[in-house]
Short mmCIF file of N, CA and C in Angstrom, two decimals:
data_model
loop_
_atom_site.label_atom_id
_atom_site.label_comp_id
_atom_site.label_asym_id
_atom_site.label_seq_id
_atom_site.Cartn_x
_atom_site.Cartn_y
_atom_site.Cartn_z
N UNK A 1 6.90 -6.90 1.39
CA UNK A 1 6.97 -5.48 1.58
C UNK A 1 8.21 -4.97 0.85
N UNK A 2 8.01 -4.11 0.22
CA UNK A 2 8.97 -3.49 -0.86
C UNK A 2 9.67 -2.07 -0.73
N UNK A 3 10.50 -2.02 -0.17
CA UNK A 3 10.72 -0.26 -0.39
C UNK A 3 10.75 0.83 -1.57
N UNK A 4 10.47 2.43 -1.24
CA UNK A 4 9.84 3.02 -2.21
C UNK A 4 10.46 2.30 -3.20
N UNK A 5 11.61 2.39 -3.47
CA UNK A 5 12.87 2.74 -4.63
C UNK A 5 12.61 1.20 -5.19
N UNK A 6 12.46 -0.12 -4.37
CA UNK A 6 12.41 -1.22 -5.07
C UNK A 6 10.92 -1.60 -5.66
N UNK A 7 10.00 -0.84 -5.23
CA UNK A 7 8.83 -0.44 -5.84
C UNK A 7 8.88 0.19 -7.21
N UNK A 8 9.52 1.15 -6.95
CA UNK A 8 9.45 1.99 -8.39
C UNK A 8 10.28 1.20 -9.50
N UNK A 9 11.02 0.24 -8.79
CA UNK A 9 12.46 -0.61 -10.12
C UNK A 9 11.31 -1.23 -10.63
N UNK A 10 10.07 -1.91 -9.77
CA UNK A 10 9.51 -2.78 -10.27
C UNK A 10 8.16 -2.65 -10.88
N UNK A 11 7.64 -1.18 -10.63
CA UNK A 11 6.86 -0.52 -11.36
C UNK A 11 6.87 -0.15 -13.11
N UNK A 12 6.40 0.31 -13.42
CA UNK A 12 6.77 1.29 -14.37
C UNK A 12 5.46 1.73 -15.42
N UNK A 13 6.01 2.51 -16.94
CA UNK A 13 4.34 2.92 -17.62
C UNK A 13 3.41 2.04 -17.75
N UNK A 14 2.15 2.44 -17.38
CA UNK A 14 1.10 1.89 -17.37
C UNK A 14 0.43 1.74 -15.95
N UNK A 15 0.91 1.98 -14.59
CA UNK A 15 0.97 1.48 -13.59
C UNK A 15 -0.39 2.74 -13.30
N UNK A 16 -0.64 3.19 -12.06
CA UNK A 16 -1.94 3.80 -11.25
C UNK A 16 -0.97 3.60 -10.03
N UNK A 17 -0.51 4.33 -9.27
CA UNK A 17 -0.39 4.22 -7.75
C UNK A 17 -1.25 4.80 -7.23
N UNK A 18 -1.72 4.78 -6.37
CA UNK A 18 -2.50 5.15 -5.39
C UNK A 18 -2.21 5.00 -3.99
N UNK A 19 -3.57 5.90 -3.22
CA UNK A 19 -3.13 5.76 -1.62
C UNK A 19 -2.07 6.55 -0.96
N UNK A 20 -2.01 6.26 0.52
CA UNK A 20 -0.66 7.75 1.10
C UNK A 20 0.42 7.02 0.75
N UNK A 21 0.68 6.18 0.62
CA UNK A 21 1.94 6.05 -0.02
C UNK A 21 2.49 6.54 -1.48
N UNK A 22 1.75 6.28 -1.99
CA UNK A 22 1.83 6.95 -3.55
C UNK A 22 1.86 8.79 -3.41
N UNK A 23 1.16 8.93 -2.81
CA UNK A 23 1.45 10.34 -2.42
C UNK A 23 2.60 11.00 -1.97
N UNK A 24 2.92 10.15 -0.62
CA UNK A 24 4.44 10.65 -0.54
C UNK A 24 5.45 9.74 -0.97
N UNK A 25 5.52 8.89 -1.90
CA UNK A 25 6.68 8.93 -2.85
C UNK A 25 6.49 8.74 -4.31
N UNK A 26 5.44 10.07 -4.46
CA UNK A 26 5.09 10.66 -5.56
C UNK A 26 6.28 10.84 -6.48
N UNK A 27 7.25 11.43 -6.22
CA UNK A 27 8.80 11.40 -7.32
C UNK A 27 9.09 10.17 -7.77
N UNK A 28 9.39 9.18 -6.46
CA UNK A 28 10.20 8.29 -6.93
C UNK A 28 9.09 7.37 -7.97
N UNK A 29 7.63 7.11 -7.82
CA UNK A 29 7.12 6.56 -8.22
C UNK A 29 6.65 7.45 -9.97
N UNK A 30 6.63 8.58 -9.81
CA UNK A 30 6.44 8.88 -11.06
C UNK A 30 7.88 9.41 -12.11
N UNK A 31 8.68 8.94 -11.49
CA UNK A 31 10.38 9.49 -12.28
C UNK A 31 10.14 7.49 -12.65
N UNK A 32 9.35 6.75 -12.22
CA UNK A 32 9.75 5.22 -12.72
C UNK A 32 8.29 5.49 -13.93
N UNK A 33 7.82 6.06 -14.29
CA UNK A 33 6.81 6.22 -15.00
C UNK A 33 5.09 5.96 -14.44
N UNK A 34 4.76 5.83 -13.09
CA UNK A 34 3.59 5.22 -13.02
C UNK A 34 2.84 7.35 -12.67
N UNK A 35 1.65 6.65 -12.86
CA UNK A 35 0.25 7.83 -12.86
C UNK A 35 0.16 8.02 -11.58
N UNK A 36 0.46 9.01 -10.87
CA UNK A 36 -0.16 9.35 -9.51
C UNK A 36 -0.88 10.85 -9.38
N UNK A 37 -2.37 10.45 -8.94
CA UNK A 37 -3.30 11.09 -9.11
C UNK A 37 -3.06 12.74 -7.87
N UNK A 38 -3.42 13.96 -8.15
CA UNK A 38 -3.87 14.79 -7.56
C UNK A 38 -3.55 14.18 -6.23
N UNK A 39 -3.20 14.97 -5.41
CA UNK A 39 -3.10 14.66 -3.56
C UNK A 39 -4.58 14.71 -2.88
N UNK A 40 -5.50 15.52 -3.58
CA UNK A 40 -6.46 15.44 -3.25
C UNK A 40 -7.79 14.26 -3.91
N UNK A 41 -7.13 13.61 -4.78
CA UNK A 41 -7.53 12.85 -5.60
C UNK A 41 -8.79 11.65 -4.68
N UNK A 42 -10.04 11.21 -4.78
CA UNK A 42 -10.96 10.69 -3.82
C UNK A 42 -10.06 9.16 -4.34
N UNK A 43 -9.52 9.16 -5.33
CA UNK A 43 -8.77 7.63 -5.64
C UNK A 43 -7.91 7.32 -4.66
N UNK A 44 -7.37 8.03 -3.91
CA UNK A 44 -6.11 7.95 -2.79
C UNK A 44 -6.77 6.87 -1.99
N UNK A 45 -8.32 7.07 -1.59
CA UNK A 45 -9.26 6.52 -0.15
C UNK A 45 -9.16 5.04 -0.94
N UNK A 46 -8.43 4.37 -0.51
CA UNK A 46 -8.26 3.00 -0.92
C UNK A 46 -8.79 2.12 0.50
N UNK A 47 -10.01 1.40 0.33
CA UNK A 47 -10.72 0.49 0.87
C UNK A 47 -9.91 -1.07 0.91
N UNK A 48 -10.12 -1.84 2.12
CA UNK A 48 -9.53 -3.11 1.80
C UNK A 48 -11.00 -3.92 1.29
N UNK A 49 -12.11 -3.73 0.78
CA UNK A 49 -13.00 -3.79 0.34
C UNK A 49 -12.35 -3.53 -1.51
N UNK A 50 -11.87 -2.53 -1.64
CA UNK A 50 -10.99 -2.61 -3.21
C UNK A 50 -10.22 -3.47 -3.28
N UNK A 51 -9.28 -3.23 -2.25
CA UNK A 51 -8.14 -4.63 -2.80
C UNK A 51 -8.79 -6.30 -2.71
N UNK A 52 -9.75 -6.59 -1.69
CA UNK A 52 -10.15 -7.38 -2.34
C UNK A 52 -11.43 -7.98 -3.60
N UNK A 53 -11.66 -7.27 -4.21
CA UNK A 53 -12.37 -6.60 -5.57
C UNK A 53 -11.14 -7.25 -6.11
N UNK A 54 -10.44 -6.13 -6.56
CA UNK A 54 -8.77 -6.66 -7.64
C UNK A 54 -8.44 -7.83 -7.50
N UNK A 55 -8.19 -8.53 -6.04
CA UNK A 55 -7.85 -10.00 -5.84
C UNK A 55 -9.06 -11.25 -6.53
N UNK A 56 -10.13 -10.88 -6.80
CA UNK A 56 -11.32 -11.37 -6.74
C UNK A 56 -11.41 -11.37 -8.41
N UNK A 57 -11.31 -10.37 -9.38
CA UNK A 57 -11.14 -10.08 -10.40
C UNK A 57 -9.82 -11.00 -10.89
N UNK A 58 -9.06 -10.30 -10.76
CA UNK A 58 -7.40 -11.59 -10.98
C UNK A 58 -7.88 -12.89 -10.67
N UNK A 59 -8.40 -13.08 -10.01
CA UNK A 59 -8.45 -15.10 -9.74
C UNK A 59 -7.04 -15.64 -9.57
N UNK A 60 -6.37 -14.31 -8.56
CA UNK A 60 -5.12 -15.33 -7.98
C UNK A 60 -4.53 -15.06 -6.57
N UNK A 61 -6.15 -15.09 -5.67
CA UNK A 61 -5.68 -15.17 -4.51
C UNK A 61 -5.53 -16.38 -3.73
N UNK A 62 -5.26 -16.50 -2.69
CA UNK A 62 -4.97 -17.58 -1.86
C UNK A 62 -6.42 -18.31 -1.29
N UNK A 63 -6.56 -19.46 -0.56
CA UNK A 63 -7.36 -19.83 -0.46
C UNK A 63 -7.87 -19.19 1.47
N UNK A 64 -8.57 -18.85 1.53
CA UNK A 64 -8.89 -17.92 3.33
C UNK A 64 -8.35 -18.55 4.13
N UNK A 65 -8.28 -19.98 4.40
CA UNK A 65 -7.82 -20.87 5.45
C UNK A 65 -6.26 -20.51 5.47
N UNK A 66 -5.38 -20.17 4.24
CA UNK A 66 -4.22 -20.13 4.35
C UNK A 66 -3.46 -18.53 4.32
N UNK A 67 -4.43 -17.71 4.24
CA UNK A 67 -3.99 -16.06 4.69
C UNK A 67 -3.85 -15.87 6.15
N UNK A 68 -2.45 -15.37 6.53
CA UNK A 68 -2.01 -15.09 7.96
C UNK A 68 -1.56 -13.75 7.88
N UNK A 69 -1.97 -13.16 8.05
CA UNK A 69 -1.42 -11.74 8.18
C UNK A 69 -0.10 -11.37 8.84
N UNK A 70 0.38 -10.34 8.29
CA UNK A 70 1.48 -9.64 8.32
C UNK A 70 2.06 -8.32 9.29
N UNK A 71 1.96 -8.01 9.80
CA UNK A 71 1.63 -6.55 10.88
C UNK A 71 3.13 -6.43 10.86
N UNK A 72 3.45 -5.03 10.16
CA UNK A 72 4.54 -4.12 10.43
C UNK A 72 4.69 -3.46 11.62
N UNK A 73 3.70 -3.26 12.28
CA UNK A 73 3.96 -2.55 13.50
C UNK A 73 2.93 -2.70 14.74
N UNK A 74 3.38 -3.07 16.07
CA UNK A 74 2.50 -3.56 17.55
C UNK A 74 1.13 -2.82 17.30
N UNK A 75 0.04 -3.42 17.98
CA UNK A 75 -1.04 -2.11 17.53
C UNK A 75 -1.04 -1.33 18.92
N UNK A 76 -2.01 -0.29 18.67
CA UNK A 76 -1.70 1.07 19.61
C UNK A 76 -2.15 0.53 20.59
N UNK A 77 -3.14 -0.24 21.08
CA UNK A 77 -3.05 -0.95 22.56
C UNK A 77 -1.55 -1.21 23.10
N UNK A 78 -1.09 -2.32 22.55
CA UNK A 78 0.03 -2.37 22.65
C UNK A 78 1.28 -0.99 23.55
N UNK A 79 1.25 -0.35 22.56
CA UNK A 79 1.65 0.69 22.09
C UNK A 79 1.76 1.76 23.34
N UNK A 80 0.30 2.02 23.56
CA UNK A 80 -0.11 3.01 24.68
C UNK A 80 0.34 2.66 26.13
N UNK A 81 0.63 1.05 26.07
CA UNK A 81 0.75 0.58 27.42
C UNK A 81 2.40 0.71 28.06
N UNK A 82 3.41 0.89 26.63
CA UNK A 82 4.66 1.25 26.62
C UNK A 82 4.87 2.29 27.40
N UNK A 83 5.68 2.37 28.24
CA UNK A 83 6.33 3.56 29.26
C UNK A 83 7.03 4.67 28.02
N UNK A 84 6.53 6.02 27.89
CA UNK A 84 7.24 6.71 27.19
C UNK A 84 9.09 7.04 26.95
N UNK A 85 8.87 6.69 25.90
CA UNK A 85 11.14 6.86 25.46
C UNK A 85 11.47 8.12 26.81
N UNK A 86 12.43 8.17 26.91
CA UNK A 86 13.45 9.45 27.76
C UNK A 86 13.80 10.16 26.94
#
């Protein structure tokens, strides 16, 4: 996981961002040179059905037995069961 700014160092022309992220750090990503489409753009609706297309195309993903996922944040079950902050 990369933040905007170390995203954009590692971006640059030629790139496509896409998705809400690309949207809101539309500056930083297009002051590093990459293409970010219209806000309303239907390219934003990024499927994990696409990303794995791209992974599938490249021929350099991992093998299924050894993908463990990553979760940035508890899910809203979780979440909902939390006593609200003060």
């Amino acid at each position: 996981v990369l933040s905007p700014a170390r995203l954009a160092g590692a971006a640059g022309p030629g790139w496509l961002a896409v998705g809400d992220g690309a949207v809101r750090f539309r500056v930083e990503l297009e002051g590093a040179g990459c293409a970010v489409p219209p806000d309303a753009s239907p390219l934003h609706r990024v499927t994990a059905a696409a990303i794995c297309r791209l992974s599938l195309e490249a021929r350099q993903g991992a093998p299924i037995e050894t993908v463990i996922p990553h979760y940035l944040r508890q899910p809203d079950a979780v979440i909902a069961r939390q006593p609200p902050a003060p």
